[in-house]
mmCIF file of C-alpha atoms in Angstrom:
data_model
loop_
_atom_site.group_PDB
_atom_site.id
_atom_site.type_symbol
_atom_site.label_atom_id
_atom_site.label_comp_id
_atom_site.label_asym_id
_atom_site.label_seq_id
_atom_site.Cartn_x
_atom_site.Cartn_y
_atom_site.Cartn_z
ATOM 1 C CA UNK T 1008 2.843 -2.775 -30.330
ATOM 2 C CA UNK T 1009 4.244 0.718 -30.814
ATOM 3 C CA UNK T 1010 6.204 2.916 -28.423
ATOM 4 C CA UNK T 1011 3.120 4.548 -26.935
ATOM 5 C CA UNK T 1012 1.282 1.291 -26.164
ATOM 6 C CA UNK T 1013 -1.083 0.994 -29.150
ATOM 7 C CA UNK T 1014 -1.581 -2.657 -30.142
ATOM 8 C CA UNK T 1015 -2.804 -4.459 -33.239
ATOM 9 C CA UNK T 1016 -3.544 -8.200 -33.380
ATOM 10 C CA UNK T 1017 -3.610 -10.197 -36.622
ATOM 11 C CA UNK T 1018 -4.574 -13.801 -37.191
ATOM 12 C CA UNK T 1019 -2.797 -16.493 -39.144
ATOM 13 C CA UNK T 1020 -5.317 -16.300 -41.983
ATOM 14 C CA UNK T 1021 -4.321 -12.660 -42.655
ATOM 15 C CA UNK T 1022 -0.901 -13.615 -44.017
ATOM 16 C CA UNK T 1023 1.229 -16.617 -44.925
ATOM 17 C CA UNK T 1024 4.866 -17.511 -44.261
ATOM 18 C CA UNK T 1025 6.544 -20.898 -43.975
ATOM 19 C CA UNK T 1026 10.103 -22.136 -43.504
ATOM 20 C CA UNK T 1027 11.384 -25.709 -43.448
ATOM 21 C CA UNK T 1028 14.565 -26.454 -41.487
ATOM 22 C CA UNK T 1029 16.338 -29.765 -42.040
ATOM 23 C CA UNK T 1030 18.340 -30.328 -38.850
ATOM 24 C CA UNK T 1031 19.452 -33.889 -38.157
ATOM 25 C CA UNK T 1032 20.639 -32.798 -34.665
ATOM 26 C CA UNK T 1033 17.230 -31.493 -33.653
ATOM 27 C CA UNK T 1034 16.342 -31.718 -29.967
ATOM 28 C CA UNK T 1035 12.649 -31.784 -29.132
ATOM 29 C CA UNK T 1036 12.970 -33.381 -25.721
ATOM 30 C CA UNK T 1037 12.953 -31.030 -22.710
ATOM 31 C CA UNK T 1038 15.055 -31.793 -19.631
ATOM 32 C CA UNK T 1039 13.210 -33.666 -16.913
ATOM 33 C CA UNK T 1040 13.359 -33.316 -13.145
ATOM 34 C CA UNK T 1041 14.239 -36.679 -11.598
ATOM 35 C CA UNK T 1042 11.463 -37.201 -9.071
ATOM 36 C CA UNK T 1043 12.482 -37.398 -5.447
ATOM 37 C CA UNK T 1044 15.977 -35.900 -5.913
ATOM 38 C CA UNK T 1045 15.295 -32.315 -4.723
ATOM 39 C CA UNK T 1046 17.559 -31.458 -1.802
ATOM 40 C CA UNK T 1047 18.329 -28.376 0.249
ATOM 41 C CA UNK T 1048 21.057 -27.655 2.760
ATOM 42 C CA UNK T 1049 22.686 -24.870 4.757
ATOM 43 C CA UNK T 1050 26.134 -23.647 3.851
ATOM 44 C CA UNK T 1051 28.483 -20.679 4.113
ATOM 45 C CA UNK T 1052 29.547 -18.203 1.432
ATOM 46 C CA UNK T 1053 32.130 -15.407 1.475
ATOM 47 C CA UNK T 1054 30.748 -12.182 0.030
ATOM 48 C CA UNK T 1055 31.988 -8.585 0.249
ATOM 49 C CA UNK T 1056 34.467 -9.473 2.962
ATOM 50 C CA UNK T 1057 31.916 -11.235 5.159
ATOM 51 C CA UNK T 1058 30.807 -14.820 5.644
ATOM 52 C CA UNK T 1059 27.061 -15.352 5.372
ATOM 53 C CA UNK T 1060 24.729 -18.306 5.592
ATOM 54 C CA UNK T 1061 23.390 -19.789 2.373
ATOM 55 C CA UNK T 1062 20.733 -22.218 1.204
ATOM 56 C CA UNK T 1063 21.835 -24.631 -1.496
ATOM 57 C CA UNK T 1064 19.067 -26.197 -3.579
ATOM 58 C CA UNK T 1065 19.958 -29.106 -5.852
ATOM 59 C CA UNK T 1066 18.201 -31.712 -7.963
ATOM 60 C CA UNK T 1067 19.013 -34.277 -10.617
ATOM 61 C CA UNK T 1068 18.164 -33.726 -14.275
ATOM 62 C CA UNK T 1069 17.495 -36.217 -17.052
ATOM 63 C CA UNK T 1070 18.633 -34.693 -20.372
ATOM 64 C CA UNK T 1071 19.197 -36.543 -23.648
ATOM 65 C CA UNK T 1072 21.572 -33.961 -25.130
ATOM 66 C CA UNK T 1073 23.185 -31.017 -23.343
ATOM 67 C CA UNK T 1074 22.036 -28.225 -21.056
ATOM 68 C CA UNK T 1075 22.294 -24.545 -21.920
ATOM 69 C CA UNK T 1076 25.706 -23.178 -20.972
ATOM 70 C CA UNK T 1077 24.567 -19.928 -19.329
ATOM 71 C CA UNK T 1078 22.354 -20.164 -16.224
ATOM 72 C CA UNK T 1079 20.471 -23.332 -17.204
ATOM 73 C CA UNK T 1080 18.943 -23.884 -13.760
ATOM 74 C CA UNK T 1081 16.437 -21.737 -11.854
ATOM 75 C CA UNK T 1082 14.873 -22.072 -8.418
ATOM 76 C CA UNK T 1083 12.619 -20.021 -6.166
ATOM 77 C CA UNK T 1084 12.142 -20.282 -2.413
ATOM 78 C CA UNK T 1085 9.609 -18.680 -0.121
ATOM 79 C CA UNK T 1086 9.642 -17.916 3.568
ATOM 80 C CA UNK T 1087 6.660 -17.860 5.932
ATOM 81 C CA UNK T 1088 6.438 -14.051 6.123
ATOM 82 C CA UNK T 1089 3.351 -12.828 4.205
ATOM 83 C CA UNK T 1090 4.821 -9.387 3.395
ATOM 84 C CA UNK T 1091 7.828 -10.683 1.452
ATOM 85 C CA UNK T 1092 8.116 -11.743 -2.172
ATOM 86 C CA UNK T 1093 9.683 -15.039 -3.234
ATOM 87 C CA UNK T 1094 13.463 -15.276 -3.693
ATOM 88 C CA UNK T 1095 14.666 -16.245 -7.165
ATOM 89 C CA UNK T 1096 18.130 -17.317 -8.311
ATOM 90 C CA UNK T 1097 19.814 -19.008 -11.273
ATOM 91 C CA UNK T 1098 22.458 -21.683 -10.960
ATOM 92 C CA UNK T 1099 24.771 -24.094 -12.740
ATOM 93 C CA UNK T 1100 24.543 -27.601 -14.130
ATOM 94 C CA UNK T 1101 27.181 -30.212 -13.265
ATOM 95 C CA UNK T 1102 27.320 -32.718 -16.135
ATOM 96 C CA UNK T 1103 29.265 -35.297 -14.108
ATOM 97 C CA UNK T 1104 26.416 -35.789 -11.658
ATOM 98 C CA UNK T 1105 23.665 -34.423 -13.929
ATOM 99 C CA UNK T 1106 22.933 -32.046 -11.086
ATOM 100 C CA UNK T 1107 21.424 -28.540 -10.986
ATOM 101 C CA UNK T 1108 22.651 -26.382 -8.087
ATOM 102 C CA UNK T 1109 21.282 -22.985 -7.053
ATOM 103 C CA UNK T 1110 22.629 -20.978 -4.084
ATOM 104 C CA UNK T 1111 20.609 -18.394 -2.111
ATOM 105 C CA UNK T 1112 22.597 -16.019 0.106
ATOM 106 C CA UNK T 1113 21.123 -15.560 3.593
ATOM 107 C CA UNK T 1114 22.677 -12.469 5.223
ATOM 108 C CA UNK T 1115 21.600 -11.701 8.778
ATOM 109 C CA UNK T 1116 18.973 -9.228 7.548
ATOM 110 C CA UNK T 1117 16.963 -12.085 6.007
ATOM 111 C CA UNK T 1118 13.921 -13.203 8.035
ATOM 112 C CA UNK T 1119 14.326 -16.064 10.494
ATOM 113 C CA UNK T 1120 11.910 -18.555 9.005
ATOM 114 C CA UNK T 1121 11.372 -21.871 7.310
ATOM 115 C CA UNK T 1122 12.218 -21.562 3.623
ATOM 116 C CA UNK T 1123 10.459 -23.813 1.102
ATOM 117 C CA UNK T 1124 11.732 -24.785 -2.332
ATOM 118 C CA UNK T 1125 8.581 -24.179 -4.369
ATOM 119 C CA UNK T 1126 9.637 -24.005 -8.038
ATOM 120 C CA UNK T 1127 12.475 -25.203 -10.280
ATOM 121 C CA UNK T 1128 13.088 -24.750 -14.022
ATOM 122 C CA UNK T 1129 15.680 -26.172 -16.415
ATOM 123 C CA UNK T 1130 16.534 -25.316 -20.028
ATOM 124 C CA UNK T 1131 18.678 -27.288 -22.492
ATOM 125 C CA UNK T 1132 20.898 -26.221 -25.394
ATOM 126 C CA UNK T 1133 17.987 -26.489 -27.816
ATOM 127 C CA UNK T 1134 15.876 -24.044 -25.810
ATOM 128 C CA UNK T 1135 13.527 -26.720 -24.477
ATOM 129 C CA UNK T 1136 12.562 -26.029 -20.896
ATOM 130 C CA UNK T 1137 10.749 -27.871 -18.174
ATOM 131 C CA UNK T 1138 10.140 -27.496 -14.469
ATOM 132 C CA UNK T 1139 8.467 -28.771 -11.354
ATOM 133 C CA UNK T 1140 6.284 -27.163 -8.687
ATOM 134 C CA UNK T 1141 6.426 -28.164 -5.035
ATOM 135 C CA UNK T 1142 3.389 -27.105 -3.005
ATOM 136 C CA UNK T 1143 1.304 -28.301 -0.092
ATOM 137 C CA UNK T 1144 -1.097 -29.785 -2.634
ATOM 138 C CA UNK T 1145 1.876 -31.853 -3.884
ATOM 139 C CA UNK T 1146 1.296 -31.066 -7.550
ATOM 140 C CA UNK T 1147 4.631 -32.746 -8.265
ATOM 141 C CA UNK T 1148 5.824 -33.555 -4.756
ATOM 142 C CA UNK T 1149 5.911 -31.946 -1.322
ATOM 143 C CA UNK T 1150 8.271 -28.959 -0.948
ATOM 144 C CA UNK T 1151 11.696 -29.294 0.637
ATOM 145 C CA UNK T 1152 11.986 -27.001 3.680
ATOM 146 C CA UNK T 1153 14.850 -25.722 5.777
ATOM 147 C CA UNK T 1154 14.941 -23.429 8.811
ATOM 148 C CA UNK T 1155 17.244 -20.419 8.784
ATOM 149 C CA UNK T 1156 17.948 -18.382 11.916
ATOM 150 C CA UNK T 1157 19.339 -14.874 11.573
ATOM 151 C CA UNK T 1158 20.392 -12.226 14.084
ATOM 152 C CA UNK T 1159 19.010 -9.017 12.536
ATOM 153 C CA UNK T 1160 15.953 -9.838 10.397
ATOM 154 C CA UNK T 1161 14.384 -7.104 8.294
ATOM 155 C CA UNK T 1162 10.596 -7.470 8.138
ATOM 156 C CA UNK T 1163 9.666 -3.880 7.187
ATOM 157 C CA UNK T 1164 9.273 -2.620 3.585
ATOM 158 C CA UNK T 1165 10.959 0.566 2.347
ATOM 159 C CA UNK T 1166 9.368 3.831 3.481
ATOM 160 C CA UNK T 1167 8.369 6.515 0.987
ATOM 161 C CA UNK T 1168 8.297 10.149 2.138
ATOM 162 C CA UNK T 1169 4.780 11.074 1.015
ATOM 163 C CA UNK T 1170 5.357 14.740 1.844
ATOM 164 C CA UNK T 1171 8.398 15.167 -0.409
ATOM 165 C CA UNK T 1172 7.312 14.068 -3.873
ATOM 166 C CA UNK T 1173 7.203 16.117 -7.076
ATOM 167 C CA UNK T 1174 6.567 15.504 -10.759
ATOM 168 C CA UNK T 1175 7.336 17.784 -13.688
ATOM 169 C CA UNK T 1176 6.601 17.404 -17.403
ATOM 170 C CA UNK T 1177 8.192 19.451 -20.200
ATOM 171 C CA UNK T 1178 7.630 18.964 -23.947
ATOM 172 C CA UNK T 1179 10.858 18.550 -25.917
ATOM 173 C CA UNK T 1180 9.474 20.859 -28.607
ATOM 174 C CA UNK T 1181 7.281 23.500 -26.908
ATOM 175 C CA UNK T 1182 6.624 25.365 -30.190
ATOM 176 C CA UNK T 1183 5.203 22.303 -31.964
ATOM 177 C CA UNK T 1184 4.336 19.677 -29.326
ATOM 178 C CA UNK T 1185 4.249 16.139 -30.693
ATOM 179 C CA UNK T 1186 3.757 14.222 -27.436
ATOM 180 C CA UNK T 1187 7.462 13.712 -26.732
ATOM 181 C CA UNK T 1188 7.746 14.812 -23.116
ATOM 182 C CA UNK T 1189 10.452 14.757 -20.465
ATOM 183 C CA UNK T 1190 8.898 13.579 -17.187
ATOM 184 C CA UNK T 1191 10.906 14.115 -13.989
ATOM 185 C CA UNK T 1192 9.734 12.390 -10.812
ATOM 186 C CA UNK T 1193 11.510 13.119 -7.518
ATOM 187 C CA UNK T 1194 10.998 11.305 -4.213
ATOM 188 C CA UNK T 1195 12.752 10.158 -1.017
ATOM 189 C CA UNK T 1196 13.068 6.631 0.402
ATOM 190 C CA UNK T 1197 14.631 5.000 3.430
ATOM 191 C CA UNK T 1198 14.691 1.450 4.774
ATOM 192 C CA UNK T 1199 15.019 -0.016 8.245
ATOM 193 C CA UNK T 1200 17.891 -2.492 7.715
ATOM 194 C CA UNK T 1201 18.643 -4.143 4.376
ATOM 195 C CA UNK T 1202 18.206 -1.126 2.088
ATOM 196 C CA UNK T 1203 15.934 -0.150 -0.798
ATOM 197 C CA UNK T 1204 16.956 -1.717 -4.119
ATOM 198 C CA UNK T 1205 14.342 -0.950 -6.778
ATOM 199 C CA UNK T 1206 10.859 0.253 -7.476
ATOM 200 C CA UNK T 1207 8.226 -0.058 -10.179
ATOM 201 C CA UNK T 1208 6.455 3.142 -11.245
ATOM 202 C CA UNK T 1209 3.284 3.115 -13.334
ATOM 203 C CA UNK T 1210 2.284 6.116 -15.453
ATOM 204 C CA UNK T 1211 -1.383 6.144 -16.506
ATOM 205 C CA UNK T 1212 -2.205 7.955 -19.764
ATOM 206 C CA UNK T 1213 -5.597 9.548 -20.634
ATOM 207 C CA UNK T 1214 -6.568 6.442 -22.633
ATOM 208 C CA UNK T 1215 -6.208 4.211 -19.574
ATOM 209 C CA UNK T 1216 -2.949 2.577 -20.742
ATOM 210 C CA UNK T 1217 -0.239 2.075 -18.113
ATOM 211 C CA UNK T 1218 3.457 2.623 -18.841
ATOM 212 C CA UNK T 1219 5.983 1.048 -16.488
ATOM 213 C CA UNK T 1220 9.262 2.657 -15.459
ATOM 214 C CA UNK T 1221 11.851 1.153 -13.090
ATOM 215 C CA UNK T 1222 13.708 3.118 -10.408
ATOM 216 C CA UNK T 1223 16.922 1.429 -9.236
ATOM 217 C CA UNK T 1224 19.152 2.317 -6.330
ATOM 218 C CA UNK T 1225 22.765 2.866 -7.419
ATOM 219 C CA UNK T 1226 23.896 0.400 -4.710
ATOM 220 C CA UNK T 1227 21.498 -2.358 -5.794
ATOM 221 C CA UNK T 1228 24.328 -4.701 -6.858
ATOM 222 C CA UNK T 1229 25.750 -4.951 -3.335
ATOM 223 C CA UNK T 1230 24.656 -7.657 -0.891
ATOM 224 C CA UNK T 1231 25.263 -5.198 1.957
ATOM 225 C CA UNK T 1232 24.347 -1.518 1.384
ATOM 226 C CA UNK T 1233 27.558 0.580 1.474
ATOM 227 C CA UNK T 1234 25.695 3.645 2.807
ATOM 228 C CA UNK T 1235 23.314 3.957 5.739
ATOM 229 C CA UNK T 1236 19.914 2.676 4.504
ATOM 230 C CA UNK T 1237 18.066 4.310 7.422
ATOM 231 C CA UNK T 1238 18.825 7.825 6.152
ATOM 232 C CA UNK T 1239 16.468 9.466 3.664
ATOM 233 C CA UNK T 1240 17.884 9.244 0.135
ATOM 234 C CA UNK T 1241 16.824 11.410 -2.794
ATOM 235 C CA UNK T 1242 15.864 9.760 -6.088
ATOM 236 C CA UNK T 1243 15.140 11.399 -9.424
ATOM 237 C CA UNK T 1244 13.665 9.401 -12.281
ATOM 238 C CA UNK T 1245 13.791 11.032 -15.713
ATOM 239 C CA UNK T 1246 11.667 9.342 -18.364
ATOM 240 C CA UNK T 1247 11.060 10.534 -21.924
ATOM 241 C CA UNK T 1248 7.612 9.802 -23.311
ATOM 242 C CA UNK T 1249 7.964 9.075 -27.057
ATOM 243 C CA UNK T 1250 6.459 11.171 -29.886
ATOM 244 C CA UNK T 1251 2.793 10.347 -30.348
ATOM 245 C CA UNK T 1252 2.102 10.012 -26.635
ATOM 246 C CA UNK T 1253 -1.539 10.705 -25.826
ATOM 247 C CA UNK T 1254 -2.175 14.381 -25.018
ATOM 248 C CA UNK T 1255 -3.995 15.315 -21.839
ATOM 249 C CA UNK T 1256 -3.693 14.660 -18.139
ATOM 250 C CA UNK T 1257 -1.460 11.754 -17.130
ATOM 251 C CA UNK T 1258 -0.919 10.398 -13.635
ATOM 252 C CA UNK T 1259 1.521 8.470 -11.494
ATOM 253 C CA UNK T 1260 -0.901 5.673 -10.680
ATOM 254 C CA UNK T 1261 1.217 3.278 -8.635
ATOM 255 C CA UNK T 1262 4.614 2.817 -7.000
ATOM 256 C CA UNK T 1263 5.861 -0.547 -5.680
ATOM 257 C CA UNK T 1264 9.047 -0.437 -3.589
ATOM 258 C CA UNK T 1265 11.338 -3.362 -2.708
ATOM 259 C CA UNK T 1266 14.315 -3.894 -0.412
ATOM 260 C CA UNK T 1267 17.026 -6.578 -0.391
ATOM 261 C CA UNK T 1268 14.842 -8.976 1.586
ATOM 262 C CA UNK T 1269 12.043 -8.486 -0.993
ATOM 263 C CA UNK T 1270 9.806 -6.772 1.523
ATOM 264 C CA UNK T 1271 7.543 -4.657 -0.657
ATOM 265 C CA UNK T 1272 4.872 -1.988 -0.403
ATOM 266 C CA UNK T 1273 2.428 -0.535 -2.951
ATOM 267 C CA UNK T 1274 1.290 3.089 -3.060
ATOM 268 C CA UNK T 1275 -1.770 4.037 -5.113
ATOM 269 C CA UNK T 1276 -1.655 7.612 -6.462
ATOM 270 C CA UNK T 1277 -4.362 7.284 -9.126
ATOM 271 C CA UNK T 1278 -6.268 10.350 -7.907
ATOM 272 C CA UNK T 1279 -3.331 12.261 -6.454
ATOM 273 C CA UNK T 1280 -0.314 12.844 -8.733
ATOM 274 C CA UNK T 1281 -0.992 14.210 -12.241
ATOM 275 C CA UNK T 1282 0.880 15.940 -15.052
ATOM 276 C CA UNK T 1283 -0.083 17.249 -18.495
ATOM 277 C CA UNK T 1284 1.232 16.147 -21.901
ATOM 278 C CA UNK T 1285 0.722 18.493 -24.873
#
């Protein structure tokens, strides 16, 4: 794949390359979830000068060698609110108890709901990974659930000011355009409680290929937004299309916006916002 999205696929019979590694410490065995050991509980965590509720998910792991040192455990939980996305976190492995532990912070802007542990993954030092899925259909086993009650739940996605958007495109070499173009997209967002964190923007070129760009809030790393999230905030995304980009009329086809709770909203601009690349 090149920088402008062109792709070429080749099969194994088009070339040949082989390497033999002689490693007497090889590890082919992935870590295994020990059935029936998934647990969840409520706790408290201190963050940014406040004490918040937390969900702790844990499970036992059977591993014949050693787990990866950095973030070897993963878990996702889901609430019962249809407009939110799942929560995902990484956690640590405790060799003494062969236990994976993942902590989810539950500030008061999180929805009051029952949260279900629906997916876990583990990876060992050799890069072997394995996981388990917990669903109503009990593919592995029934999900562990826990009820969380909060005082100020945020159930609304970020709001985009549809009347204050602009896009501008300028070639980097106007005298001899080669497709390299500076695209500047400006917009305003506000959120009801928890605060906008990031958005996904899709540019659609004349060949029908989409190009994704991310728009992050500069306060995304905070659990609690330092500034007032209910006030309109200006964002400017500057993206440089590489040389060789398809000439013609491009468009901003889609924007997906997320807040700290993972409330999200999609906006389709396929027929609305366009710009030209020379």
